[in-house]
XYZ file of C-alpha atoms in Angstrom:
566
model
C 42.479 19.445 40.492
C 38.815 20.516 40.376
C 39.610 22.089 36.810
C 41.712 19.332 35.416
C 38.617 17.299 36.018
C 36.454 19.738 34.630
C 38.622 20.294 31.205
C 38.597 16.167 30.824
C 35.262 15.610 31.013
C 34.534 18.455 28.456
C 37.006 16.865 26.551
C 35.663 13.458 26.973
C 31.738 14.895 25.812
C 33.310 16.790 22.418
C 34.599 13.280 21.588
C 31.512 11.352 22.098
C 28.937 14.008 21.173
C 30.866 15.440 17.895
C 32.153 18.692 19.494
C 35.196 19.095 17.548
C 38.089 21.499 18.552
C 39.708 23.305 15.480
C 42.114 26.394 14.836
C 39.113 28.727 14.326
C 36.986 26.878 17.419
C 35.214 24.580 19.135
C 32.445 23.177 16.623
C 29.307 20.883 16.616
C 27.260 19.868 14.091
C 23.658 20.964 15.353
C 21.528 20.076 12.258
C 23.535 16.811 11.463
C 23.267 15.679 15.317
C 19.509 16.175 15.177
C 18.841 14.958 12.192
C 20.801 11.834 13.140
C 19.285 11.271 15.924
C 15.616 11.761 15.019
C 15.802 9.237 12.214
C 17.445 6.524 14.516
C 15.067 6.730 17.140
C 11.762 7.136 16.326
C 10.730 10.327 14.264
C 11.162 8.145 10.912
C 7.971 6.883 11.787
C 6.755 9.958 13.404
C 7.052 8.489 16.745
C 7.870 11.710 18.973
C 7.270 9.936 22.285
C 10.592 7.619 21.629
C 12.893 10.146 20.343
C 11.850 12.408 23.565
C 12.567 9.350 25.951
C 16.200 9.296 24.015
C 16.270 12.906 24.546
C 15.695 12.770 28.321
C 18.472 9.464 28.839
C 20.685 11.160 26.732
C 20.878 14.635 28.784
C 21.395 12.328 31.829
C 23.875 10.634 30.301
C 26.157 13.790 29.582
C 25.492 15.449 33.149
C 26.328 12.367 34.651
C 29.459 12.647 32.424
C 30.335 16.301 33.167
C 29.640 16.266 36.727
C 26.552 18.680 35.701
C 24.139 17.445 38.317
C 21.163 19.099 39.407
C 20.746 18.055 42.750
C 20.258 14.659 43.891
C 17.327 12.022 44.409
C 15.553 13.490 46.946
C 16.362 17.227 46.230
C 16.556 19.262 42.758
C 18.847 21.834 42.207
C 18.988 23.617 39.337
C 22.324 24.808 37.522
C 22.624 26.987 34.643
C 25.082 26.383 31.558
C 27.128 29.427 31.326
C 29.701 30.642 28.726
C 32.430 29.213 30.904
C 31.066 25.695 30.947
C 30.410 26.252 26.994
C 28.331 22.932 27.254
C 26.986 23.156 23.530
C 25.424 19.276 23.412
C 23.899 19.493 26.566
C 21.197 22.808 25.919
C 20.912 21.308 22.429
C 19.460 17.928 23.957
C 17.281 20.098 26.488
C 15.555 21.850 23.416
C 15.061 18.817 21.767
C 13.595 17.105 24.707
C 11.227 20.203 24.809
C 10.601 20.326 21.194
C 9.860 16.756 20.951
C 7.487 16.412 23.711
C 5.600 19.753 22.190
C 5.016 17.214 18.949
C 3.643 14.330 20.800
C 1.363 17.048 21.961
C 0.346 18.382 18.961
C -0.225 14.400 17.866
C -2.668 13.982 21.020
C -4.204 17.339 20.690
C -6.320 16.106 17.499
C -8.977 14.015 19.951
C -8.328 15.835 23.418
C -8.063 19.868 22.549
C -7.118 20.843 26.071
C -3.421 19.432 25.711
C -3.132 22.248 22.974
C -2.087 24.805 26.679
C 0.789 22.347 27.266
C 2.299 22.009 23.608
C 2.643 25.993 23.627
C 3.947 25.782 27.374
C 6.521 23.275 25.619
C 7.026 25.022 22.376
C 8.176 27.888 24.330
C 10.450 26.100 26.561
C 12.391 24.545 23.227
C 12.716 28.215 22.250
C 14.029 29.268 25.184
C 16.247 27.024 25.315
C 17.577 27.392 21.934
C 18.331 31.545 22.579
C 20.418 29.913 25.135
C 22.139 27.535 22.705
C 22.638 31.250 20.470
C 23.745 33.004 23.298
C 26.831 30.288 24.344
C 27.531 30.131 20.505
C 29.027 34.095 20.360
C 31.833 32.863 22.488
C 34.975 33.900 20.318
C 35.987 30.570 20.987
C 33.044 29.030 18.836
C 33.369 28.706 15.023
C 31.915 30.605 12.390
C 29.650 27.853 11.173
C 28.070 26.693 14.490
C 27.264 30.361 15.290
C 25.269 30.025 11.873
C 23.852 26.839 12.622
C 22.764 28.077 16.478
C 20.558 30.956 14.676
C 19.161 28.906 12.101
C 18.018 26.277 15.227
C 16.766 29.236 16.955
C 14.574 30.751 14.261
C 12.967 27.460 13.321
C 11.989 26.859 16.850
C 10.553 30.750 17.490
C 9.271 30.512 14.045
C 7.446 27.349 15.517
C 5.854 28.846 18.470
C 4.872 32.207 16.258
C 3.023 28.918 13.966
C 0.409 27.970 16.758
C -0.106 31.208 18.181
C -1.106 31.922 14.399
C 0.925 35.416 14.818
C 1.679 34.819 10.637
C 3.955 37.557 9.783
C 6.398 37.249 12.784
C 6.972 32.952 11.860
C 7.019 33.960 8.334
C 10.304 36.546 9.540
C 11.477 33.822 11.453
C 11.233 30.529 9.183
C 12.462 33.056 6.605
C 15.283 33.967 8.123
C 16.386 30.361 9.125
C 15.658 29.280 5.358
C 18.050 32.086 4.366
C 21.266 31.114 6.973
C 20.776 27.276 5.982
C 20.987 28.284 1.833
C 23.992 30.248 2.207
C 25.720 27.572 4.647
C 24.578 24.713 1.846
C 26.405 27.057 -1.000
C 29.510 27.497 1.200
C 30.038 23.660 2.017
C 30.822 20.714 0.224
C 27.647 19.120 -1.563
C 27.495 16.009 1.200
C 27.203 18.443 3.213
C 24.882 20.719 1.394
C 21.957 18.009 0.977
C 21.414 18.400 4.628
C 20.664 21.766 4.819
C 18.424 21.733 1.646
C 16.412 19.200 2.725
C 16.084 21.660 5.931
C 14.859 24.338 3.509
C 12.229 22.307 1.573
C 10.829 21.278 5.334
C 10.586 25.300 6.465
C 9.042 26.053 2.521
C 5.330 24.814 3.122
C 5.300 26.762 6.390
C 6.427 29.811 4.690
C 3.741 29.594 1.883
C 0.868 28.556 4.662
C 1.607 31.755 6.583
C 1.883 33.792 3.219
C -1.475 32.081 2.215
C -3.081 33.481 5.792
C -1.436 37.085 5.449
C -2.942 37.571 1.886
C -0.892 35.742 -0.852
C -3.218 33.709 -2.890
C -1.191 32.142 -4.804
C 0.100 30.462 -2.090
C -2.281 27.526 -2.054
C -1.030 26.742 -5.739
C 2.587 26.474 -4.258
C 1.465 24.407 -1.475
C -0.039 21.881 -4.347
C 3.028 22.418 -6.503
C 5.163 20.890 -3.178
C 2.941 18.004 -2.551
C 3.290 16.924 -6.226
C 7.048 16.779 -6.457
C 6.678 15.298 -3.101
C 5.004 12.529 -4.670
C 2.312 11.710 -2.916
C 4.081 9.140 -0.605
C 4.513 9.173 3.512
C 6.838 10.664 5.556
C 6.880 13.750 8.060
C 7.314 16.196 5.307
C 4.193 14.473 3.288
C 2.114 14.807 6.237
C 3.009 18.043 6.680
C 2.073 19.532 3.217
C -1.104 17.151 3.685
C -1.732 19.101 7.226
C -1.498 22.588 5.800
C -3.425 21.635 2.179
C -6.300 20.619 4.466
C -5.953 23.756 6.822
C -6.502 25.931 3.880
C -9.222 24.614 2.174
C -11.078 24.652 5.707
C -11.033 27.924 5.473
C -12.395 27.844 1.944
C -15.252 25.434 2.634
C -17.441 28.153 4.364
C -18.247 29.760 1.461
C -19.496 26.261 -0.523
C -22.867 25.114 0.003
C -23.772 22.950 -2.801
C -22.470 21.193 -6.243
C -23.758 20.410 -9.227
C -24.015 16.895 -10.673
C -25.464 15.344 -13.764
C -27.580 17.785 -13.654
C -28.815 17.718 -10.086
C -28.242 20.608 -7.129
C -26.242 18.477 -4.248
C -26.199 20.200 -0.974
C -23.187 20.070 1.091
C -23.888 21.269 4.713
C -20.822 18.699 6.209
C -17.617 20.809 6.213
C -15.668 17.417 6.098
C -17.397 17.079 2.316
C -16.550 20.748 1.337
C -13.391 20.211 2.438
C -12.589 17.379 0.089
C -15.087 18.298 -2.743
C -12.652 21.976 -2.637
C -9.774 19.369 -3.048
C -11.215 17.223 -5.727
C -10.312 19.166 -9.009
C -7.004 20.248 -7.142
C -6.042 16.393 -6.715
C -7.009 15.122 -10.253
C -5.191 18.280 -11.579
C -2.357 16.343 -9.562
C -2.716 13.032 -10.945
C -2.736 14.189 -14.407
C 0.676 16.209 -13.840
C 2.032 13.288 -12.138
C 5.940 12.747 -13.569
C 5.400 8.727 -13.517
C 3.250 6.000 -12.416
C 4.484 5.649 -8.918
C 3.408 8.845 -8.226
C 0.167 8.397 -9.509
C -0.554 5.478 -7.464
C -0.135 7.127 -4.492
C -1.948 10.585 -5.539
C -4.573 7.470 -6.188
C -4.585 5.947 -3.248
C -4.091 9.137 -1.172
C -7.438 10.328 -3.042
C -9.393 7.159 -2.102
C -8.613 7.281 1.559
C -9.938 11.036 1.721
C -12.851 10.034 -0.185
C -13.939 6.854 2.070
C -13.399 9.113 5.296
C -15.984 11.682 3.305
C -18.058 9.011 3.107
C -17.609 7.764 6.293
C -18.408 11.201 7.887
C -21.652 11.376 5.828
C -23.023 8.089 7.105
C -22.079 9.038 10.834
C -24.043 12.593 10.557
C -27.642 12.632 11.032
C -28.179 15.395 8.909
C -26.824 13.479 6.129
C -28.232 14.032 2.212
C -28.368 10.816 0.201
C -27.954 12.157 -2.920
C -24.509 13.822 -1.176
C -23.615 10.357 -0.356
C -24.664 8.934 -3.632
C -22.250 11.412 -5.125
C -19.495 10.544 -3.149
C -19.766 7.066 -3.314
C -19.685 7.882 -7.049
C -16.460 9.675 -7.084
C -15.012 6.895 -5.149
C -16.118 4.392 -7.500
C -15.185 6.480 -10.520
C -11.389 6.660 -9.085
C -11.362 2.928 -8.306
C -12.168 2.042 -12.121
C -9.318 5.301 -13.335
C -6.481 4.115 -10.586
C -6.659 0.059 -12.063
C -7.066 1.316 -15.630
C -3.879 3.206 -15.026
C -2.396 0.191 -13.567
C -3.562 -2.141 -15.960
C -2.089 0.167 -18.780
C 1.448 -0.165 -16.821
C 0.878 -3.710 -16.564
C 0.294 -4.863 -20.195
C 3.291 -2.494 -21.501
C 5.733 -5.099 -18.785
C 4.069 -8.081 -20.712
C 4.417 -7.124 -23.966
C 8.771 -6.723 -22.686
C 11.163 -9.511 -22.719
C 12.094 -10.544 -18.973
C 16.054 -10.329 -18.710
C 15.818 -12.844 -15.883
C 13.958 -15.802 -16.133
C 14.102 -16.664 -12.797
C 12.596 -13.211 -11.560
C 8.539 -13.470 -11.651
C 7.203 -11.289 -13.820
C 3.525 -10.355 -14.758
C 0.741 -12.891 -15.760
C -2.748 -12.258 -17.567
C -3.958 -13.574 -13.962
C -2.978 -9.970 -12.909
C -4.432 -8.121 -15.622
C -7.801 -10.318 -15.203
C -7.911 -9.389 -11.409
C -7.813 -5.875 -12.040
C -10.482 -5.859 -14.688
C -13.008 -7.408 -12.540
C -12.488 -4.898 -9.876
C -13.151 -2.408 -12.388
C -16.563 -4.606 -13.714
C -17.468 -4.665 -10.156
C -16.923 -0.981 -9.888
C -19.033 -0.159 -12.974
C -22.108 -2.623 -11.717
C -21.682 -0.634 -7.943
C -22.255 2.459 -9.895
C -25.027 1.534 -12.010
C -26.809 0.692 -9.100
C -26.515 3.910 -7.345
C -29.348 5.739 -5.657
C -30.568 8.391 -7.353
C -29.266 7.133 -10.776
C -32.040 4.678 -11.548
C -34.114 6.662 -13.825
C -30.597 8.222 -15.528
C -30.654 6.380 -18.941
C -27.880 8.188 -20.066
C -25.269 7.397 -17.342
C -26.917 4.024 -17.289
C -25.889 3.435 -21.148
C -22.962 4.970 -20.986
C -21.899 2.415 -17.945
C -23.120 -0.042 -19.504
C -20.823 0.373 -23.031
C -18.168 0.583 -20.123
C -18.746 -2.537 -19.078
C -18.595 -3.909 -22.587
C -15.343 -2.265 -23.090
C -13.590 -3.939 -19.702
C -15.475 -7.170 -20.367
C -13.513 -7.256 -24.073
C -10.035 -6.692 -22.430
C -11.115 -8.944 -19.477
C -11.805 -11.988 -21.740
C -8.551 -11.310 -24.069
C -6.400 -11.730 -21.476
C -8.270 -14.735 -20.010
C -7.779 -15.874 -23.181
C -4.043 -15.263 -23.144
C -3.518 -17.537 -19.874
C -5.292 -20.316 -21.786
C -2.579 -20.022 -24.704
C 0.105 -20.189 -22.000
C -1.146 -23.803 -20.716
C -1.504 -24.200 -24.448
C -5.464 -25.139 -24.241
C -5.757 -23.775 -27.972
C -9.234 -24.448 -28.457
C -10.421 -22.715 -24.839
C -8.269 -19.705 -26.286
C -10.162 -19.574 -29.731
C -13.753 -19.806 -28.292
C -12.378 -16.923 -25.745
C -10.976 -14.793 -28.615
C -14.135 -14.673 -31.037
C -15.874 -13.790 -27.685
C -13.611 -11.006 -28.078
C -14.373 -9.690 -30.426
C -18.270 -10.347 -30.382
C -18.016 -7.639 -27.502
C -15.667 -4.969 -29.346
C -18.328 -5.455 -32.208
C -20.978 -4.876 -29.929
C -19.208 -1.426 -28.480
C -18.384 0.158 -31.754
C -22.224 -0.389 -32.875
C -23.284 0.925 -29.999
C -20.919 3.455 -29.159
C -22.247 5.750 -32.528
C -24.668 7.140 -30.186
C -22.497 7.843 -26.902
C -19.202 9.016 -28.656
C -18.764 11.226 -25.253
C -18.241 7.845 -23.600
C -15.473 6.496 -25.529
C -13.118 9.719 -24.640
C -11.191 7.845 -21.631
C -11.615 4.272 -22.511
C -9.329 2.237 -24.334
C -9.449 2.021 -27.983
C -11.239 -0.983 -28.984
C -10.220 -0.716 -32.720
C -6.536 -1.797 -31.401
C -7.932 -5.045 -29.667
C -9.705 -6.182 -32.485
C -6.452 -5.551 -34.730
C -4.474 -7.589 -31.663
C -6.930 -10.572 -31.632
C -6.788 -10.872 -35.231
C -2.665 -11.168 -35.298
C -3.260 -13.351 -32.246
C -5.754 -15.899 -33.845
C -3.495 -16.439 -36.728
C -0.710 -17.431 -34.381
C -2.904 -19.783 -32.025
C -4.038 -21.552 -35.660
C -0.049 -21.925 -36.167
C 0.823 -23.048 -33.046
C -1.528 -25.286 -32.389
C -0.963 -27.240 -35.547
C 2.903 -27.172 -34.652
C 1.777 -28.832 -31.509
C -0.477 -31.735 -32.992
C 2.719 -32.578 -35.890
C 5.007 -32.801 -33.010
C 3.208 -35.172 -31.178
C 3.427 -38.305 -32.852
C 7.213 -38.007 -33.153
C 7.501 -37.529 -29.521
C 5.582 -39.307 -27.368
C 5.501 -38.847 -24.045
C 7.883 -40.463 -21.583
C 5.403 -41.829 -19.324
C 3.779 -44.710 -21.910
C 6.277 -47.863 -21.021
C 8.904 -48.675 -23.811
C 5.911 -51.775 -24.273
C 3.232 -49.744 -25.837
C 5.552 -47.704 -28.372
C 7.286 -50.313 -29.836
C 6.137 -49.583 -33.358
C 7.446 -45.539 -32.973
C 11.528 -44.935 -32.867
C 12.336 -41.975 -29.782
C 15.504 -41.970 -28.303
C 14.837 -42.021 -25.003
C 17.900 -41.189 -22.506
C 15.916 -42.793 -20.019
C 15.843 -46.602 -20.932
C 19.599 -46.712 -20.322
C 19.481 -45.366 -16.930
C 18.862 -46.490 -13.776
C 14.858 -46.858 -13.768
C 14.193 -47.649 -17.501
C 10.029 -47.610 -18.294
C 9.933 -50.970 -19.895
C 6.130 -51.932 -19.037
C 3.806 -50.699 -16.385
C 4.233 -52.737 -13.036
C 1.870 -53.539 -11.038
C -0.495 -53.988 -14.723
C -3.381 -53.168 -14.933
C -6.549 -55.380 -14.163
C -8.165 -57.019 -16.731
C -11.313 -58.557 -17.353
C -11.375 -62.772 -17.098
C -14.889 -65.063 -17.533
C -15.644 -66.137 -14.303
C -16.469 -69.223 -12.251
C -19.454 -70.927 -13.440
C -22.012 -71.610 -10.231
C -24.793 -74.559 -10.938
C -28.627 -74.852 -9.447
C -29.584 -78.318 -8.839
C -33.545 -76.915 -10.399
C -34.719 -80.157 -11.073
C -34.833 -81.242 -7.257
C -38.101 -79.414 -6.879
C -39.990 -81.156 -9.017
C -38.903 -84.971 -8.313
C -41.933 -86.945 -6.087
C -40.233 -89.569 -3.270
C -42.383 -92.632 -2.651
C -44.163 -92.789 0.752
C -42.462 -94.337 3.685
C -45.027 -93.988 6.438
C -44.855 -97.859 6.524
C -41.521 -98.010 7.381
C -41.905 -94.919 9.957
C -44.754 -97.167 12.017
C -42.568 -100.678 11.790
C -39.806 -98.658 13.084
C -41.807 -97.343 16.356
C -43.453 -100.789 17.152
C -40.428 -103.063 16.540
C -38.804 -101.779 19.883
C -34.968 -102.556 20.188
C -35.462 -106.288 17.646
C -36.555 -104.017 14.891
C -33.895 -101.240 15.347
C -31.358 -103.964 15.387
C -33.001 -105.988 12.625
C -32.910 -102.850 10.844
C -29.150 -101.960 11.109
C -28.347 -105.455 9.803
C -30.965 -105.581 6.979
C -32.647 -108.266 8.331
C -36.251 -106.634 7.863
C -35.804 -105.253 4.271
């Protein structure tokens, strides 16, 4: 009975854990299991500390399952798997668990260096574990291709711990040697099958050329940039990881740099964060330049100008900080500003010049090209301002035809937006501004032709504004001879009598025959009258007739109601 119940739940875990049973063996798919279950629980967004909390409920899970308890709540007893038991899934999940917790480490290690003891105490414990896994997988009754799989696993994870000791050679053997099983499993498989393992290869390739960069191989630092380029520049675990090892080898680099020249002036660099990225700088414009579209240079872009504002950053934090240093980097920062929203601008302009096959869909406006432009004007004034650069007439002039140059394409496509609202006068005035600026540049730019190398060609604008002058002149006469014949459908029916539009509108059910309420309209008012001549008329005197009345008594008031005394 005991073994019946042992054989069901093993059959019970194969189904639910992908351990299937076939002529040639029991299988299970280690890479696709992993791989499945570190994107669905965390490690897409490098979040280790999940996908080991899935490891650990998922191990209790299956020994809860299997009967494979260790012990009970108040007492531990450990078991070990044995070929007998042949419990694949279960070590598998115990190496992960390890493995995964040895990454949070590594995450946590960067701002408290003591944790660095525990991530190798874990690293080795996922090894371990996985020579187990390799040991239950030569059982004869275990396939061919999870026997492969099990010593692939194996040598990643040794090749791993071999990584942070920094023993070079011996993880080079080993992540070469699980490169090698995973390329011939991907060229004996279907190609579903084979994407998996080659996207295990390219993660194991920028370990191999780190540790061939650290035994002696030079040219491994060009590989390492090679990678990162066809990696395009954007996130994930294996940009970060290329990003990790780029900046691990040009630490190593940086202690031989102490200063750089610029326009002429000696910068010293004594902050190994700044050598670190000035080492960098030609190797990521290099990158840029290479890049296969403009996606890709975005993000080299953007990637650059983070690095350069946590230089920056790191310079204003030290004490011991040089201000011509920062005034340097604060110039490449600015410089790559004004290059990444030229580059965008350039992508921009070639979408508005294309016909939109869905009208509904937004496309671009001049309002984006004119928002880009005066970041770059605002770039160019930052860096004419610049410490250090005051008494530079040169770089002054040569920022300043710059700033002609983006003012020109600035105010053309201000101008543009004005045709679209069809303000054809605001559009004119703006396009003879135009070219009063592109004018300006060429007659200036005769002694600065060095300047004009990376800007764009002015010559084209002016031949643009001309073509687009001619056709505001055209359209805006078209506009003025159509308006008579069409007035607008506001004015009542009342006040266009005299001009025949058919106008759908008066037959409906809210014709415009006059305005209602109308409008107010001025009337002569009220006249008031002033009696004026009241102040100058002179009563006679009546004091007689005040003293009768007081010495008549009650006779003379009576008298005096009845006339009697008049």
């Amino acid at each position: 009975m005991a073994a019946d119940k042992l054989n069901e739940a093993k059959l019970s875990t194969m189904e639910e854990n992908k351990e299937n049973a076939t002529e040639d063996g029991i299988g299970l798919e280690i890479l696709q299991i992993i791989k499945d279950s570190q994107q669905q629980h965390g490690l897409r967004h490098g979040d280790y500390q999940r996908y080991r909390g899935y490891c650990s409920r998922r191990l209790r899970r299956l020994r809860k399952t299997l009967g494979f308890k260790c012990g009970n709540r108040h007492k531990f007893t450990g078991k070990k798997v044995t070929v007998d038991m042949l419990y694949l899934l279960l070590v598998l999940m115990e190496a992960e668990r390890a493995w995964s917790y040895a990454m949070q480490l590594k995450q946590e290690a960067n701002t408290e260096p003591r944790k660095r003891f525990h991530l190798l105490s874990r690293l080795r414990k996922a090894a371990k574990h996985g020579e187990r896994l390799e040991k239950l997988c030569e059982s004869p009754r275990v396939d061919a291709k999870t026997k492969l799989e099990a010593q692939a696993y194996t040598s990643y994870l040794s090749g791993m711990v071999r990584f942070e000791l920094q023993e070079w050679k011996a993880a080079m053997e080993a992540f070469n040697k699980c490169k090698t099983i995973y390329e011939k499993l991907a060229s004996a498989f279907t190609e579903e099958l084979a994407v998996l393992y080659h996207q295990r290869v390219e993660e194991i390739s920028p370990n191999i050329r780190y540790c061939a960069y650290n035994i002696g191989d030079q040219n491994a630092m060009n590989e390492l940039m090679q990678m990162r380029l066809s990696a395009g520049g954007g996130g994930g675990m294996m940009a970060e990881k290329l990003e990790a090892l780029i900046t691990q080898t040009r630490a190593k680099q940086a202690a031989t740099m102490s200063e750089v020249e610029w326009r002429g002036r000696t910068v010293p660099v004594k902050i190994d964060k700044a050598r670190i990225f000035l080492l960098g700088l030609g190797d990521n414009e290099a990158a840029i330049a290479q890049a296969a579209n403009e996606e890709t240079k975005e993000r080299l872009y953007e990637t650059l100008l983070a690095e350069c504002r946590d230089t920056i950053q790191a310079v204003r934090e030290d004490i011991r900080f040089v201000s011509l240093l920062r005034s340097y980097l604060t110039y490449i920062k600015l410089w790559t500003v004004v290059k990444r929203n030229e580059s965008m601008a350039h992508v921009l302009q070639a979408k508005l010049k294309e016909t939109q096959p869905d009208e509904n869909k937004r496309g671009p406006r001049p309002q984006d090209l004119i928002r880009l432009y005066d970041i770059i004007l605002q770039s160019l004034t930052e860096l004419s301002s610049l410490q250090g650069l005051e008494e530079d007439h040169t770089f002054q002039k040569e920022v300043a035809l710059k700033m002609l140059v983006y003012k020109a394409y600035r105010c053309f496509f201000i101008a543009q937006s004005y045709v679209l609202v069809k303000k054809w006068s605001e559009a004119l005035v703006l396009y003879e501004r135009v070219l009063k600026y592109a004018k300006e540049v060429q007659s200036k730019a005769k002694s600065l032709n060095n300047s004009l190398k990376d800007l764009p060609d002015v010559q084209e604008l002016i031949t643009e504004v001309n073509a687009e002058k001619y056709s505001l002149q055209a359209a805006a006469i078209l506009d003025t001879e159509d308006t008579p014949e069409a007035p607008t459908q506001q004015n009542p029916l009342c006040e266009r009598l005299e001009t025949f539009h058919l106008d759908p509108a008066l037959v409906g059910k809210q014709p415009n025959l006059v305005q209602f309420p109308p409008d107010f309209q001025p009337i002569p008012c009220k006249p008031l009258f002033f009696d004026l001549a009241l102040n100058h008329v002179a009563f006679p005197p009546l004091d007689d007739k005040v003293e009768q009345k007081g010495k008549g008594g009650l006779t003379g008031y009576i008298k005096g109601i009845f006339g009697f005394g008049s």
